[in-house]
GROMACS .gro file of C-alpha atoms in nm:
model
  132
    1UNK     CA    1   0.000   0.000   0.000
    2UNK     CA    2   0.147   0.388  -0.088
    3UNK     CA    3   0.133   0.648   0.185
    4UNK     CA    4  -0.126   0.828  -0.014
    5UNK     CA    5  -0.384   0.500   0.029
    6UNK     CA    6  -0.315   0.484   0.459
    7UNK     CA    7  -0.366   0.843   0.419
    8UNK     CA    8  -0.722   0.864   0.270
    9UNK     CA    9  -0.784   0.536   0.499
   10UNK     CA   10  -0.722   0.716   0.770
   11UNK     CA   11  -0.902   1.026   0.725
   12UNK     CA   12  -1.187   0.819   0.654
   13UNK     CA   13  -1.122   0.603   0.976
   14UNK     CA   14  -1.148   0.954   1.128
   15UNK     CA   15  -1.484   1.041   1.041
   16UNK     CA   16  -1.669   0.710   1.065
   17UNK     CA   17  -1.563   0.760   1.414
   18UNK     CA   18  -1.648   1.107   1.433
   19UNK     CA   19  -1.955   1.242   1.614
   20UNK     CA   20  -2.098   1.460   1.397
   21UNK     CA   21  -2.098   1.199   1.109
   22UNK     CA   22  -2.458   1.152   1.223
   23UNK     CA   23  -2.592   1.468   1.125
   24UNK     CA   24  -2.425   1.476   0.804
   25UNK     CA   25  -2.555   1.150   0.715
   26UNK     CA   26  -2.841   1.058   0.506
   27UNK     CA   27  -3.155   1.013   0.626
   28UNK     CA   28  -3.346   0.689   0.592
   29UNK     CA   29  -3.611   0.732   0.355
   30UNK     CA   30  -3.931   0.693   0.586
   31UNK     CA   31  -3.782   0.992   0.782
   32UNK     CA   32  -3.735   1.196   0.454
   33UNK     CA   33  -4.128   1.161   0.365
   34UNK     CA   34  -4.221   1.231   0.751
   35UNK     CA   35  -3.954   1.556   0.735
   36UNK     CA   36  -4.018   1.629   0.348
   37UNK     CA   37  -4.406   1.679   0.391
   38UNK     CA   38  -4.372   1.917   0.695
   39UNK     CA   39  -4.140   2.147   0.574
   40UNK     CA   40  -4.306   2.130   0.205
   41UNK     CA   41  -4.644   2.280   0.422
   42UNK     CA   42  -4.498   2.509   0.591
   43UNK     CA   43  -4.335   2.640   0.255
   44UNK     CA   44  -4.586   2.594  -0.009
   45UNK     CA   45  -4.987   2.661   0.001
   46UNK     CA   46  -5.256   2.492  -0.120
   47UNK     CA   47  -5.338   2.538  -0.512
   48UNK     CA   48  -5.673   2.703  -0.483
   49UNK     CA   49  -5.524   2.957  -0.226
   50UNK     CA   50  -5.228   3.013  -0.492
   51UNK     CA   51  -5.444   3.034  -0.775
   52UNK     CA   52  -5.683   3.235  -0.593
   53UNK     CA   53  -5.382   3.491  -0.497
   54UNK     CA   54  -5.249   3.491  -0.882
   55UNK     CA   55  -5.581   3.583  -1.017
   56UNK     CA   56  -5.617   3.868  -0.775
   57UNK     CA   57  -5.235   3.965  -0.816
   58UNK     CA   58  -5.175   3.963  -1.141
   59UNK     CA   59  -5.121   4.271  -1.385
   60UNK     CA   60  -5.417   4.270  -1.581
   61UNK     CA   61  -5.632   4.175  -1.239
   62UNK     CA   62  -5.901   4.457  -1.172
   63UNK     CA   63  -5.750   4.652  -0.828
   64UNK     CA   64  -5.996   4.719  -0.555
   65UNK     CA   65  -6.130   5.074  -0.524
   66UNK     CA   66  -5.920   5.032  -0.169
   67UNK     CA   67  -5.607   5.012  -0.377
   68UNK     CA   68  -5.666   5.261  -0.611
   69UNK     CA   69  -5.769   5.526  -0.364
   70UNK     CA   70  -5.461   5.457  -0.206
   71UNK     CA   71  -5.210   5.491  -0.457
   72UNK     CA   72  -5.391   5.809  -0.592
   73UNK     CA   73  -5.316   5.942  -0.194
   74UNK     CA   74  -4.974   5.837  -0.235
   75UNK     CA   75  -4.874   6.030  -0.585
   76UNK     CA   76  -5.110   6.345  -0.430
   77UNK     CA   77  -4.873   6.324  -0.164
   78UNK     CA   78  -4.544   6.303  -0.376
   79UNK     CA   79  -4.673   6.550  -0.573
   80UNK     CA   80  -4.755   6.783  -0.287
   81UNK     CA   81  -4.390   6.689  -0.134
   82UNK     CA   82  -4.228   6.771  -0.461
   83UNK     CA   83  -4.418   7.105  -0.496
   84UNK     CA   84  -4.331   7.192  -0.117
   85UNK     CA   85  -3.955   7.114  -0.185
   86UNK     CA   86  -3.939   7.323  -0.569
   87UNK     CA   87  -4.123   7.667  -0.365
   88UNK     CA   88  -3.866   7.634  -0.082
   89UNK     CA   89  -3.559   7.627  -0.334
   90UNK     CA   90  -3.738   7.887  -0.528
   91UNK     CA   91  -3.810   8.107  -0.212
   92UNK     CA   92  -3.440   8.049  -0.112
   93UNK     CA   93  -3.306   8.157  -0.440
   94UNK     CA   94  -3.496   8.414  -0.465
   95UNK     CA   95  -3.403   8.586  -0.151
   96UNK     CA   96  -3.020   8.535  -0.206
   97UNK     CA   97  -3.055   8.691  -0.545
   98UNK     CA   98  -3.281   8.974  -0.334
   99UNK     CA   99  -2.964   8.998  -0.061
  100UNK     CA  100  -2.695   9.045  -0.326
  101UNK     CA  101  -2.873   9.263  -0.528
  102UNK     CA  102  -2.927   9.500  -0.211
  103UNK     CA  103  -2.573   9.451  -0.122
  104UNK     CA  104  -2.461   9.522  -0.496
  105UNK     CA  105  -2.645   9.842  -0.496
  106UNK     CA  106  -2.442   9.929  -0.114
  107UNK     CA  107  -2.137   9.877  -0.300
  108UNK     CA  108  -2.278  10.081  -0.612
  109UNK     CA  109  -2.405  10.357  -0.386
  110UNK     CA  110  -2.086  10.350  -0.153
  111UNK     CA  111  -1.830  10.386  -0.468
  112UNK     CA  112  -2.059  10.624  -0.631
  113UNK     CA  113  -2.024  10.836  -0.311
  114UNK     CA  114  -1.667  10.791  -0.219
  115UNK     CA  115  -1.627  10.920  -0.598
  116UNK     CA  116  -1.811  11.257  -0.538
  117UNK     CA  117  -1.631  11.296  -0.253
  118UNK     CA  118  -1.336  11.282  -0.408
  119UNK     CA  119  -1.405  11.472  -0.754
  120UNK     CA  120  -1.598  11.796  -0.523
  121UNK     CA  121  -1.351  12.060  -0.514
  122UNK     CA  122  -1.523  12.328  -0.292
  123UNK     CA  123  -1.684  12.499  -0.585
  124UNK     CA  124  -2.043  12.311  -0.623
  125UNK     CA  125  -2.206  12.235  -0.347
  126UNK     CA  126  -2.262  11.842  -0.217
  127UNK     CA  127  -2.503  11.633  -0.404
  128UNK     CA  128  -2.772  11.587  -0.212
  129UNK     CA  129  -3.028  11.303  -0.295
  130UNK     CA  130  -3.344  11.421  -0.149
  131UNK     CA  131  -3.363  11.730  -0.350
  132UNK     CA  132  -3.370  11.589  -0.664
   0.00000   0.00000   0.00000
Protein backbone atom coordinates (compact mmCIF):
# COMPACT_ATOMS: atom_id res chain seq x y z
CA UNK A 1 0.00 0.00 0.00
CA UNK A 2 1.47 3.88 -0.88
CA UNK A 3 1.33 6.48 1.85
CA UNK A 4 -1.26 8.28 -0.14
CA UNK A 5 -3.84 5.00 0.29
CA UNK A 6 -3.15 4.84 4.59
CA UNK A 7 -3.66 8.43 4.19
CA UNK A 8 -7.22 8.64 2.70
CA UNK A 9 -7.84 5.36 4.99
CA UNK A 10 -7.22 7.16 7.70
CA UNK A 11 -9.02 10.26 7.25
CA UNK A 12 -11.87 8.19 6.54
CA UNK A 13 -11.22 6.03 9.76
CA UNK A 14 -11.48 9.54 11.28
CA UNK A 15 -14.84 10.41 10.41
CA UNK A 16 -16.69 7.10 10.65
CA UNK A 17 -15.63 7.60 14.14
CA UNK A 18 -16.48 11.07 14.33
CA UNK A 19 -19.55 12.42 16.14
CA UNK A 20 -20.98 14.60 13.97
CA UNK A 21 -20.98 11.99 11.09
CA UNK A 22 -24.58 11.52 12.23
CA UNK A 23 -25.92 14.68 11.25
CA UNK A 24 -24.25 14.76 8.04
CA UNK A 25 -25.55 11.50 7.15
CA UNK A 26 -28.41 10.58 5.06
CA UNK A 27 -31.55 10.13 6.26
CA UNK A 28 -33.46 6.89 5.92
CA UNK A 29 -36.11 7.32 3.55
CA UNK A 30 -39.31 6.93 5.86
CA UNK A 31 -37.82 9.92 7.82
CA UNK A 32 -37.35 11.96 4.54
CA UNK A 33 -41.28 11.61 3.65
CA UNK A 34 -42.21 12.31 7.51
CA UNK A 35 -39.54 15.56 7.35
CA UNK A 36 -40.18 16.29 3.48
CA UNK A 37 -44.06 16.79 3.91
CA UNK A 38 -43.72 19.17 6.95
CA UNK A 39 -41.40 21.47 5.74
CA UNK A 40 -43.06 21.30 2.05
CA UNK A 41 -46.44 22.80 4.22
CA UNK A 42 -44.98 25.09 5.91
CA UNK A 43 -43.35 26.40 2.55
CA UNK A 44 -45.86 25.94 -0.09
CA UNK A 45 -49.87 26.61 0.01
CA UNK A 46 -52.56 24.92 -1.20
CA UNK A 47 -53.38 25.38 -5.12
CA UNK A 48 -56.73 27.03 -4.83
CA UNK A 49 -55.24 29.57 -2.26
CA UNK A 50 -52.28 30.13 -4.92
CA UNK A 51 -54.44 30.34 -7.75
CA UNK A 52 -56.83 32.35 -5.93
CA UNK A 53 -53.82 34.91 -4.97
CA UNK A 54 -52.49 34.91 -8.82
CA UNK A 55 -55.81 35.83 -10.17
CA UNK A 56 -56.17 38.68 -7.75
CA UNK A 57 -52.35 39.65 -8.16
CA UNK A 58 -51.75 39.63 -11.41
CA UNK A 59 -51.21 42.71 -13.85
CA UNK A 60 -54.17 42.70 -15.81
CA UNK A 61 -56.32 41.75 -12.39
CA UNK A 62 -59.01 44.57 -11.72
CA UNK A 63 -57.50 46.52 -8.28
CA UNK A 64 -59.96 47.19 -5.55
CA UNK A 65 -61.30 50.74 -5.24
CA UNK A 66 -59.20 50.32 -1.69
CA UNK A 67 -56.07 50.12 -3.77
CA UNK A 68 -56.66 52.61 -6.11
CA UNK A 69 -57.69 55.26 -3.64
CA UNK A 70 -54.61 54.57 -2.06
CA UNK A 71 -52.10 54.91 -4.57
CA UNK A 72 -53.91 58.09 -5.92
CA UNK A 73 -53.16 59.42 -1.94
CA UNK A 74 -49.74 58.37 -2.35
CA UNK A 75 -48.74 60.30 -5.85
CA UNK A 76 -51.10 63.45 -4.30
CA UNK A 77 -48.73 63.24 -1.64
CA UNK A 78 -45.44 63.03 -3.76
CA UNK A 79 -46.73 65.50 -5.73
CA UNK A 80 -47.55 67.83 -2.87
CA UNK A 81 -43.90 66.89 -1.34
CA UNK A 82 -42.28 67.71 -4.61
CA UNK A 83 -44.18 71.05 -4.96
CA UNK A 84 -43.31 71.92 -1.17
CA UNK A 85 -39.55 71.14 -1.85
CA UNK A 86 -39.39 73.23 -5.69
CA UNK A 87 -41.23 76.67 -3.65
CA UNK A 88 -38.66 76.34 -0.82
CA UNK A 89 -35.59 76.27 -3.34
CA UNK A 90 -37.38 78.87 -5.28
CA UNK A 91 -38.10 81.07 -2.12
CA UNK A 92 -34.40 80.49 -1.12
CA UNK A 93 -33.06 81.57 -4.40
CA UNK A 94 -34.96 84.14 -4.65
CA UNK A 95 -34.03 85.86 -1.51
CA UNK A 96 -30.20 85.35 -2.06
CA UNK A 97 -30.55 86.91 -5.45
CA UNK A 98 -32.81 89.74 -3.34
CA UNK A 99 -29.64 89.98 -0.61
CA UNK A 100 -26.95 90.45 -3.26
CA UNK A 101 -28.73 92.63 -5.28
CA UNK A 102 -29.27 95.00 -2.11
CA UNK A 103 -25.73 94.51 -1.22
CA UNK A 104 -24.61 95.22 -4.96
CA UNK A 105 -26.45 98.42 -4.96
CA UNK A 106 -24.42 99.29 -1.14
CA UNK A 107 -21.37 98.77 -3.00
CA UNK A 108 -22.78 100.81 -6.12
CA UNK A 109 -24.05 103.57 -3.86
CA UNK A 110 -20.86 103.50 -1.53
CA UNK A 111 -18.30 103.86 -4.68
CA UNK A 112 -20.59 106.24 -6.31
CA UNK A 113 -20.24 108.36 -3.11
CA UNK A 114 -16.67 107.91 -2.19
CA UNK A 115 -16.27 109.20 -5.98
CA UNK A 116 -18.11 112.57 -5.38
CA UNK A 117 -16.31 112.96 -2.53
CA UNK A 118 -13.36 112.82 -4.08
CA UNK A 119 -14.05 114.72 -7.54
CA UNK A 120 -15.98 117.96 -5.23
CA UNK A 121 -13.51 120.60 -5.14
CA UNK A 122 -15.23 123.28 -2.92
CA UNK A 123 -16.84 124.99 -5.85
CA UNK A 124 -20.43 123.11 -6.23
CA UNK A 125 -22.06 122.35 -3.47
CA UNK A 126 -22.62 118.42 -2.17
CA UNK A 127 -25.03 116.33 -4.04
CA UNK A 128 -27.72 115.87 -2.12
CA UNK A 129 -30.28 113.03 -2.95
CA UNK A 130 -33.44 114.21 -1.49
CA UNK A 131 -33.63 117.30 -3.50
CA UNK A 132 -33.70 115.89 -6.64
Amino acid sequence: MSWTHAALLAVLLALSLSQETDAAAVPDAKDTAKDSRGSLNSVFMQEADASDFFRRRTRRGVKSQDELDAEQRQVLLADQRKRQYHEENMKEHEHYAEEENDEQDERSRESTEQWRQFHNDGMYPPYDRQAV
